PDB file of C-alpha atoms in Angstrom:
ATOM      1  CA  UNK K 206      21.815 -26.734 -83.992  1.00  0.00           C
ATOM      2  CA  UNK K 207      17.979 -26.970 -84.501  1.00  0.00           C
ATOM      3  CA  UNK K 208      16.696 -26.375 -87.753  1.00  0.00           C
ATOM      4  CA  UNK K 209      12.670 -25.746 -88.123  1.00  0.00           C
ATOM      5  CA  UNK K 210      11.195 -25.523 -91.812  1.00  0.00           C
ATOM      6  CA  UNK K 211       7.632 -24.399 -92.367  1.00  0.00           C
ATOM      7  CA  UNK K 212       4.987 -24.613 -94.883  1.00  0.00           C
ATOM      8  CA  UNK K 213       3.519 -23.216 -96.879  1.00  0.00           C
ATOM      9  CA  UNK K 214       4.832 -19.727 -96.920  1.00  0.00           C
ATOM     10  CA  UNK K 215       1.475 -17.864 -97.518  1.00  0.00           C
ATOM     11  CA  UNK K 216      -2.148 -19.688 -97.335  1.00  0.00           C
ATOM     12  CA  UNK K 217      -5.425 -18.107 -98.725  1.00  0.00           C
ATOM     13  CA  UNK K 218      -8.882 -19.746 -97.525  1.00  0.00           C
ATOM     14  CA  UNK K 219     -12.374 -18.522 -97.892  1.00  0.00           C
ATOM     15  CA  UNK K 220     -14.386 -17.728 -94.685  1.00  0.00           C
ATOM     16  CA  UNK K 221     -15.312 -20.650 -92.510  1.00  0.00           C
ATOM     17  CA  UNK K 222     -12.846 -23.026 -94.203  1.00  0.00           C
ATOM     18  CA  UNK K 223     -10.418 -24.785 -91.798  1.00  0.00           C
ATOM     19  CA  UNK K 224      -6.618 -24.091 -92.934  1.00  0.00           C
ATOM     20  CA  UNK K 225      -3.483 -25.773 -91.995  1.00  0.00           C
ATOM     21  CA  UNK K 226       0.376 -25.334 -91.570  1.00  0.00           C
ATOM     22  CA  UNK K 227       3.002 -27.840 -91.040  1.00  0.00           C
ATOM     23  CA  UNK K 228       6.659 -27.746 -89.494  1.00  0.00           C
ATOM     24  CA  UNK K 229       9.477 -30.368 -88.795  1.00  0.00           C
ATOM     25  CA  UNK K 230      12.181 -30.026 -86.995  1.00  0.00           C
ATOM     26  CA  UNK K 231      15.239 -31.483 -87.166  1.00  0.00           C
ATOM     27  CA  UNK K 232      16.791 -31.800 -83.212  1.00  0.00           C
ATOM     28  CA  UNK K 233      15.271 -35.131 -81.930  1.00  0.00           C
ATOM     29  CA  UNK K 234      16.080 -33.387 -78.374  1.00  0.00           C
ATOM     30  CA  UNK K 235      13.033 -30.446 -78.619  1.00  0.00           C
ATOM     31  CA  UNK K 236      10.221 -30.774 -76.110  1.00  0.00           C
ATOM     32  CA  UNK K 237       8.071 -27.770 -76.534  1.00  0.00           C
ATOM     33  CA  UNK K 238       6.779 -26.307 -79.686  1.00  0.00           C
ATOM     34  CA  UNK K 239       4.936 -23.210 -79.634  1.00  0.00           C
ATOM     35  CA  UNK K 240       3.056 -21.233 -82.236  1.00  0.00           C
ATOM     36  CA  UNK K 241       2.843 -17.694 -82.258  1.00  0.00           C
ATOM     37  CA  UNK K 242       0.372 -15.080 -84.653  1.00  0.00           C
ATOM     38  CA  UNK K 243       2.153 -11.782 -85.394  1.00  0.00           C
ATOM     39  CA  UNK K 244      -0.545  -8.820 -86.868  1.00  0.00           C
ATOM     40  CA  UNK K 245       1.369  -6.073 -88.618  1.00  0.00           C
ATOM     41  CA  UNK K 246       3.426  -3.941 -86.247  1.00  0.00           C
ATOM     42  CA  UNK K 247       2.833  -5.619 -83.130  1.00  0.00           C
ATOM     43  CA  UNK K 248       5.275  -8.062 -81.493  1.00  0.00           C
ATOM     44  CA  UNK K 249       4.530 -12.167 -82.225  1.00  0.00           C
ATOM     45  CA  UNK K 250       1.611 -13.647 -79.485  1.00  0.00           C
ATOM     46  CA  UNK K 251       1.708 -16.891 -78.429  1.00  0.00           C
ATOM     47  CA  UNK K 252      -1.495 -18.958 -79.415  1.00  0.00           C
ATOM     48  CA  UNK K 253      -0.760 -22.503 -78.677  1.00  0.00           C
ATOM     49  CA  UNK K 254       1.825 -24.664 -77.477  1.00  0.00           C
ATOM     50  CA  UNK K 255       2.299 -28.444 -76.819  1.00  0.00           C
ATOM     51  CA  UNK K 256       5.170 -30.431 -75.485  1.00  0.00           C
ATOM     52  CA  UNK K 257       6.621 -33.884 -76.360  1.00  0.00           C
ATOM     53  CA  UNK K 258       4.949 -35.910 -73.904  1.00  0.00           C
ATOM     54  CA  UNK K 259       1.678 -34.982 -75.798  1.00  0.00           C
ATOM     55  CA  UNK K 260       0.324 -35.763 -79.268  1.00  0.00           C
ATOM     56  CA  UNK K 261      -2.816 -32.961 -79.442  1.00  0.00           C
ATOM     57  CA  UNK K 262      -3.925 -30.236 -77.876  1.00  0.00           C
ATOM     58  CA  UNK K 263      -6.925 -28.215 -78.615  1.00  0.00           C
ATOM     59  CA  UNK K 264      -8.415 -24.905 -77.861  1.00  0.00           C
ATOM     60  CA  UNK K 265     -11.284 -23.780 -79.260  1.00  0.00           C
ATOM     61  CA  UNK K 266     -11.368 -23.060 -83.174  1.00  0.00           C
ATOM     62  CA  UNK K 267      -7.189 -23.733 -82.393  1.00  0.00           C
ATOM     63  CA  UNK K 268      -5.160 -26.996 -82.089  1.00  0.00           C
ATOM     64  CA  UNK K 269      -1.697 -28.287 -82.777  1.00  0.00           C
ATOM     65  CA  UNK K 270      -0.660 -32.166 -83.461  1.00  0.00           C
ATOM     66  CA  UNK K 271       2.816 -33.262 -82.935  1.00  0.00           C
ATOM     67  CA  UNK K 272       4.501 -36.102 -84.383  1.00  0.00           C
ATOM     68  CA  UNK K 273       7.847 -37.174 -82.829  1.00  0.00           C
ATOM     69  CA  UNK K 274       8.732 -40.078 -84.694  1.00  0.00           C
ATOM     70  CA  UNK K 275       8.646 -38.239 -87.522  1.00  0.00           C
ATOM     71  CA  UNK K 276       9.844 -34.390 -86.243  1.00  0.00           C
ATOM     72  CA  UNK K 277       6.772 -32.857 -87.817  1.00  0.00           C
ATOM     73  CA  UNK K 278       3.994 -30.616 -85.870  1.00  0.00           C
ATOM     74  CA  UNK K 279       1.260 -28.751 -87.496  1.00  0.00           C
ATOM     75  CA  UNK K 280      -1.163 -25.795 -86.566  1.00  0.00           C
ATOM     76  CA  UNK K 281      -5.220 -25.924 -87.422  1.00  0.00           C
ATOM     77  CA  UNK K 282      -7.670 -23.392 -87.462  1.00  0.00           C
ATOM     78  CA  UNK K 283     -10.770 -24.232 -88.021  1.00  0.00           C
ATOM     79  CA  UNK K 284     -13.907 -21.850 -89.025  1.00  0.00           C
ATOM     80  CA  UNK K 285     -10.906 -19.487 -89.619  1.00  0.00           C
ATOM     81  CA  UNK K 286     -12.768 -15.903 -89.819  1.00  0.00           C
ATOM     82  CA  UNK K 287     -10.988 -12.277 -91.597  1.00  0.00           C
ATOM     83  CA  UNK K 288      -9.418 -11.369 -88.052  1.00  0.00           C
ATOM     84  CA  UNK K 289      -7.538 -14.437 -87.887  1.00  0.00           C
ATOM     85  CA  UNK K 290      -5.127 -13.156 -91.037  1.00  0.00           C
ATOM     86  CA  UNK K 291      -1.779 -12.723 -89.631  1.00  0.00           C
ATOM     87  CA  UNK K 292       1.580 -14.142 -90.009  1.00  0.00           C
ATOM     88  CA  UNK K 293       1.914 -17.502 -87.976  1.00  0.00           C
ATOM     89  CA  UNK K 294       5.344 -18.860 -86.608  1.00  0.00           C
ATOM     90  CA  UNK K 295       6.198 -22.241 -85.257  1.00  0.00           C
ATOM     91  CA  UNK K 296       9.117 -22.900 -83.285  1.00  0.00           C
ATOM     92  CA  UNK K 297      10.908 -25.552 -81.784  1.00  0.00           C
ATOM     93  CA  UNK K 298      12.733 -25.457 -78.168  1.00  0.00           C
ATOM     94  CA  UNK K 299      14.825 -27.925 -76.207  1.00  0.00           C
ATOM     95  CA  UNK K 300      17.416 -29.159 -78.046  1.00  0.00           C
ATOM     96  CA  UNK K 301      20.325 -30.637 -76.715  1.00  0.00           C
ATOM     97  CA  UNK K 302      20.182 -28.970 -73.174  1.00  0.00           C
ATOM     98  CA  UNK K 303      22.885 -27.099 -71.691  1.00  0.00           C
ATOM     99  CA  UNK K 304      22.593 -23.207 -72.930  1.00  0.00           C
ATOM    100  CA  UNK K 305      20.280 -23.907 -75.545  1.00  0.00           C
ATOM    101  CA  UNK K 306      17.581 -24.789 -73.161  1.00  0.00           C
ATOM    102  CA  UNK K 307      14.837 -22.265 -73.469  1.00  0.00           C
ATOM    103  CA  UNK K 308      16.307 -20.605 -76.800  1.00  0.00           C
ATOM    104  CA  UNK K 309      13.387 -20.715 -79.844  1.00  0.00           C
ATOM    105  CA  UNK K 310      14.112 -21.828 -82.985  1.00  0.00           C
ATOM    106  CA  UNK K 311      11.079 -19.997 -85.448  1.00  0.00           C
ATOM    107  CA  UNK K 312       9.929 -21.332 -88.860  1.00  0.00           C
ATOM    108  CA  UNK K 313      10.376 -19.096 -91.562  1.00  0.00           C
ATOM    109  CA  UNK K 314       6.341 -17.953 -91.285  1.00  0.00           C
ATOM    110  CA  UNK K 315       3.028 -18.654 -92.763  1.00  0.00           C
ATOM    111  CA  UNK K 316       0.856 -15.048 -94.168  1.00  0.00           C
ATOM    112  CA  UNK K 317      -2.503 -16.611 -93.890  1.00  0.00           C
ATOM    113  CA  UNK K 318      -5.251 -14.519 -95.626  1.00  0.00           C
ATOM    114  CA  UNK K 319      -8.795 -15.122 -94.449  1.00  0.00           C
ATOM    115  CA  UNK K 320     -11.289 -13.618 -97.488  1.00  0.00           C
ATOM    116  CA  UNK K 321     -14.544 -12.946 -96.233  1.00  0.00           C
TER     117      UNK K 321
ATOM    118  CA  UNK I  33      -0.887  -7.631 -64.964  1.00  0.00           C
ATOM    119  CA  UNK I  34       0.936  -5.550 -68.006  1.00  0.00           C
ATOM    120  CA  UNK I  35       3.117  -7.149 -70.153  1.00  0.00           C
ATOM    121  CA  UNK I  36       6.495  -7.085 -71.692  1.00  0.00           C
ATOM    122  CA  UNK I  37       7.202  -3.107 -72.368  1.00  0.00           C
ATOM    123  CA  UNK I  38       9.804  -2.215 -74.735  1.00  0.00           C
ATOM    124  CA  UNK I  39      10.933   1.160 -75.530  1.00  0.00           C
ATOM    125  CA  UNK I  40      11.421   2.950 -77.902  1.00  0.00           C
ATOM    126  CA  UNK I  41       8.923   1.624 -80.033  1.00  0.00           C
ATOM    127  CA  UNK I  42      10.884   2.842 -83.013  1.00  0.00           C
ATOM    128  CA  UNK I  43      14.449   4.279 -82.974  1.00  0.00           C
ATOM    129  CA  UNK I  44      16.082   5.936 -86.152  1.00  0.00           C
ATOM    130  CA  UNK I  45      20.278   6.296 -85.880  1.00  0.00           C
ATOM    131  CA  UNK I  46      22.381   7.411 -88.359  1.00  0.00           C
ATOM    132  CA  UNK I  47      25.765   5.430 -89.574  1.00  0.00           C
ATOM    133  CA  UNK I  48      28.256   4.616 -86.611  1.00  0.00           C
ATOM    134  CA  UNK I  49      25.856   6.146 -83.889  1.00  0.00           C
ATOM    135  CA  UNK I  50      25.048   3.845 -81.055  1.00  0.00           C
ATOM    136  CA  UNK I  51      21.369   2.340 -80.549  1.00  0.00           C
ATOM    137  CA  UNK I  52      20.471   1.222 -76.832  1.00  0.00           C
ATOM    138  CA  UNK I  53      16.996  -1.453 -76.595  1.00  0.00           C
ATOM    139  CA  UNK I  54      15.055  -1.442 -73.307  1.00  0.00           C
ATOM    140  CA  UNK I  55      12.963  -4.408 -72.083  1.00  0.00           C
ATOM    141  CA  UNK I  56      10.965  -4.838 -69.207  1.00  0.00           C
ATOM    142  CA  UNK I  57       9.506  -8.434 -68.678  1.00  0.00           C
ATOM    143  CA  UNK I  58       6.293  -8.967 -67.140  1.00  0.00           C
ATOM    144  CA  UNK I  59       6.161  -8.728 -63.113  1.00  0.00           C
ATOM    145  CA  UNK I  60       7.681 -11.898 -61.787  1.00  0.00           C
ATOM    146  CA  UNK I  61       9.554 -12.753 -64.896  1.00  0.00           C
ATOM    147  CA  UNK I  62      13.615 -13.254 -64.337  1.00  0.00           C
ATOM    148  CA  UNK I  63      14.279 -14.329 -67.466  1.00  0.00           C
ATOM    149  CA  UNK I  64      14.791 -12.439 -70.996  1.00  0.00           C
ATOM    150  CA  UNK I  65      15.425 -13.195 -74.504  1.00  0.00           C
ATOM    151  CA  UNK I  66      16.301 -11.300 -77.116  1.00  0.00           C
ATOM    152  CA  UNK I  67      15.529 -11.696 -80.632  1.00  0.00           C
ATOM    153  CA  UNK I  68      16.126  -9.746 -84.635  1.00  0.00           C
ATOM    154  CA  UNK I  69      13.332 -10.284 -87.221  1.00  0.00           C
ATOM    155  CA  UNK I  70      14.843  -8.939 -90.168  1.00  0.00           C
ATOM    156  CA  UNK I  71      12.110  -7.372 -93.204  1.00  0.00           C
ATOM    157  CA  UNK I  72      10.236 -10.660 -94.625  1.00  0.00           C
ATOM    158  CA  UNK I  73      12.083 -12.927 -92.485  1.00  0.00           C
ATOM    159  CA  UNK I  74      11.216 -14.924 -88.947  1.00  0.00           C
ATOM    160  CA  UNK I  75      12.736 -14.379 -85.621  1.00  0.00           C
ATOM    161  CA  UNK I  76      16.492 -15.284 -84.825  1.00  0.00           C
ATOM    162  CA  UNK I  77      17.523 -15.853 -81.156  1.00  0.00           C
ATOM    163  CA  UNK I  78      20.193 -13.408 -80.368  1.00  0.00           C
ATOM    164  CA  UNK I  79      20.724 -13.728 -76.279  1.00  0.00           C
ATOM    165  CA  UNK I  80      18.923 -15.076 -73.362  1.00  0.00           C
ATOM    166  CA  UNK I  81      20.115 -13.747 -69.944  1.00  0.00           C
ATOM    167  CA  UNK I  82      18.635 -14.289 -66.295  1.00  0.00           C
ATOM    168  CA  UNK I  83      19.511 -11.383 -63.644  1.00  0.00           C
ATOM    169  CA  UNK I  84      23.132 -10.286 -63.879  1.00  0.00           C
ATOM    170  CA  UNK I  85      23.925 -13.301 -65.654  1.00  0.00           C
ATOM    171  CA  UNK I  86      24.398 -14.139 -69.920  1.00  0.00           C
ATOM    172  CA  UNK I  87      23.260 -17.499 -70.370  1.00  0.00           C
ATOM    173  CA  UNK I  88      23.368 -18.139 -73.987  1.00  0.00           C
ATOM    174  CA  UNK I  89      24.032 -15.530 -76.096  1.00  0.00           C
ATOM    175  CA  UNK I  90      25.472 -17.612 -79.005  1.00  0.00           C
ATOM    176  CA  UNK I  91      22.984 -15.727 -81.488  1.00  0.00           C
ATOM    177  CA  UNK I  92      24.829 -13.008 -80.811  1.00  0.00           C
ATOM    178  CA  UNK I  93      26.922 -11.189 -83.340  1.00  0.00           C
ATOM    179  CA  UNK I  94      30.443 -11.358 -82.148  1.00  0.00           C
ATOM    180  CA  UNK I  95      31.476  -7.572 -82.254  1.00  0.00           C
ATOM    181  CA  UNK I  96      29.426  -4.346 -81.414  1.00  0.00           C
ATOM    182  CA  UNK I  97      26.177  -6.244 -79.451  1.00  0.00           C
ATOM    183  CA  UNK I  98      26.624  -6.334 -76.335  1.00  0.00           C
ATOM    184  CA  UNK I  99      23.514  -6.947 -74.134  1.00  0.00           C
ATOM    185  CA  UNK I 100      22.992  -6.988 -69.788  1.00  0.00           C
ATOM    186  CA  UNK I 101      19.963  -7.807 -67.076  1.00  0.00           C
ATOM    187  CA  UNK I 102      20.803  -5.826 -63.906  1.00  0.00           C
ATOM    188  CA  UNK I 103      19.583  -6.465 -60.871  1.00  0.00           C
ATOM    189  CA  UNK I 104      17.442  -4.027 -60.716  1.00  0.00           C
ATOM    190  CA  UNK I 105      16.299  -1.607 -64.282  1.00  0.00           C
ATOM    191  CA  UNK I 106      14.994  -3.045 -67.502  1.00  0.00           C
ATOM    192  CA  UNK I 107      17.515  -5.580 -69.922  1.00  0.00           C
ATOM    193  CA  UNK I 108      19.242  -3.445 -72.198  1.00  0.00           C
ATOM    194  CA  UNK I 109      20.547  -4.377 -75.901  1.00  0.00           C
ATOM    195  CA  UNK I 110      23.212  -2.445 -76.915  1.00  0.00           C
ATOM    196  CA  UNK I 111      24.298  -1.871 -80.575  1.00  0.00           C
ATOM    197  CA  UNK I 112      27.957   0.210 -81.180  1.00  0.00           C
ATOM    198  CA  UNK I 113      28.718   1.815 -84.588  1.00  0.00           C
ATOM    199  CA  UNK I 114      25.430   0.514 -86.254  1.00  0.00           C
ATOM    200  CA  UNK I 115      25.181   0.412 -90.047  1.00  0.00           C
ATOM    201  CA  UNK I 116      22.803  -0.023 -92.575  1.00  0.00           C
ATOM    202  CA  UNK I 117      22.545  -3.994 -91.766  1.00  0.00           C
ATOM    203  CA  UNK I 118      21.273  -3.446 -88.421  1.00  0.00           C
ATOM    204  CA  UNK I 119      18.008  -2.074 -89.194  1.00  0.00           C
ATOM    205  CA  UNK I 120      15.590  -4.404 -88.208  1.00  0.00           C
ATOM    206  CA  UNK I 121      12.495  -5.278 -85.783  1.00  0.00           C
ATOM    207  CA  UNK I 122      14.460  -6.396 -81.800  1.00  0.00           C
ATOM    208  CA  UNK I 123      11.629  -8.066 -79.929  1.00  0.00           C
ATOM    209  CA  UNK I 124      12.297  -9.304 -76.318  1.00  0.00           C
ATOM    210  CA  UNK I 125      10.474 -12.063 -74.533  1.00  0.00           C
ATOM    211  CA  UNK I 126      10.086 -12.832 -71.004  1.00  0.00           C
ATOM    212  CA  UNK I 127       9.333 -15.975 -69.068  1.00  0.00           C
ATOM    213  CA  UNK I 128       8.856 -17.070 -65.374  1.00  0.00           C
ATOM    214  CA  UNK I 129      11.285 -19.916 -65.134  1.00  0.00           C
ATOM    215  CA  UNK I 130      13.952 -21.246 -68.235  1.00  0.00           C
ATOM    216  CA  UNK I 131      13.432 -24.176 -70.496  1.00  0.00           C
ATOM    217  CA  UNK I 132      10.680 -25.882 -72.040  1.00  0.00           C
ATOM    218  CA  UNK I 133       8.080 -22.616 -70.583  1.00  0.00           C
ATOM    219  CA  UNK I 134       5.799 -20.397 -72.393  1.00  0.00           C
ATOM    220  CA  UNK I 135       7.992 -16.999 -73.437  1.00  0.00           C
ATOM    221  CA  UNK I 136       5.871 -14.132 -74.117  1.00  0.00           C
ATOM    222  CA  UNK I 137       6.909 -10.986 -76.572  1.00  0.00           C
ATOM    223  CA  UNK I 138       6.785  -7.422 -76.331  1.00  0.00           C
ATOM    224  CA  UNK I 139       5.643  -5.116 -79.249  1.00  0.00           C
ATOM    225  CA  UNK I 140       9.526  -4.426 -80.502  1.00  0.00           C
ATOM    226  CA  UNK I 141      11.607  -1.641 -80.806  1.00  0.00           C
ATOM    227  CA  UNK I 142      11.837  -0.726 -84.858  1.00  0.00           C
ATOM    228  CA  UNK I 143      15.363   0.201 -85.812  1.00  0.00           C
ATOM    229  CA  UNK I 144      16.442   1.961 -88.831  1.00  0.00           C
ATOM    230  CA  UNK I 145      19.693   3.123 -89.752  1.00  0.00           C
ATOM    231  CA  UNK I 146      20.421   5.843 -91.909  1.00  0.00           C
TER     232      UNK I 146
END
């Protein structure tokens, strides 16, 4: 089955810096790869997501690059400010069709701490 | 438009009681998805099922989970005889159509065992 690694665990920026976290995947199959931002106590809320047939995708302060060739997307935030401190998730769906269609596969989670 | 409800918000059962999960998906939604986030850990896909039917639900642990999408009522995730391993965040996601489509969360029901 898939298998979705992300790094780094936790990240700590100042204030305006941009900050970035990286995921690969290891299903060659996956077309869509979300990213979600959970806050503590609250259930994870989908920020961004891009499919294969895409490289980049931008929204805002927000955008996510995906690299097929090498099963590797990442997440940037740029100007990252105190509210955006939260856990991030990646995750990776597709796979090999059939039942797994739909099913996410979540990274392990990045705690990003924003210092103002 | 309000979104995916789940209820209770947090649940507390002791040893061997059972634990039942609601879900509601947002309006026009037909298909759920369950999911466990254990303490410090991501999510882990435990069942996705469309309207009276189980599509995938090989995240599933094979004895005492049991979970169902009626036609009409909220999903339910049932837990039999829970123990101390159980205890855990259940989040359920809905979407509007399967595959490669945005799925969107509710806030999770909190379960601790006793």
């Amino acid at each position: 089955g898939e298998n979705v690694e992300q790094h780094p665990s936790t990240l700590s920026v100042q204030e305006g810096d941009s900050a970035v976290i990286k995921c690969t995947y290891s299903d060659s199959a996956s077309n869509y790869f979300p990213w979600y931002k959970q806050e503590l106590g609250k259930g994870p809320q989908l920020i961004i997501d891009i499919r294969s047939n895409v490289g980049e995708k931008k929204d805002q302060r927000i955008a996510v690059t995906l690299n097929k060739t090498a099963k590797h997307f990442s997440l940037h935030i740029t100007e990252t400010q105190p509210e955006d401190s939260a856990v991030y998730f990646c995750a990776a769906s597709g796979g090999a069709g059939g039942t797994s269609y739909g099913k996410l596969t979540f990274g392990q989670g990045t705690i990003l701490t924003v210092h103002p | 438009n309000a979104g995916v409800m789940q209820n209770p918000r947090h649940l507390v059962r002791r040893r061997g009681q059972e634990a039942r999960l609601r879900c509601s998906p947002m309006k026009g939604h037909s298909h759920v998805y369950w999911y466990r986030q254990l303490p410090e850990e991501g999510l882990k896909f435990m069942v996705y099922l469309q309207k009276e039917n189980i599509i995938d639900e090989s995240g599933m642990p094979k004895e005492r989970f049991s979970a169902e999408f009626p036609k009409e009522g909220p999903s339910i995730l049932r837990i039999q005889q829970v123990v101390r391993g159980d205890s855990a965040a259940y989040f359920c996601a809905s979407s509007p159509v399967s595959g490669y489509h945005e799925q969107y969360f509710g806030p999770g029901t909190r379960l601790t065992v006793t």
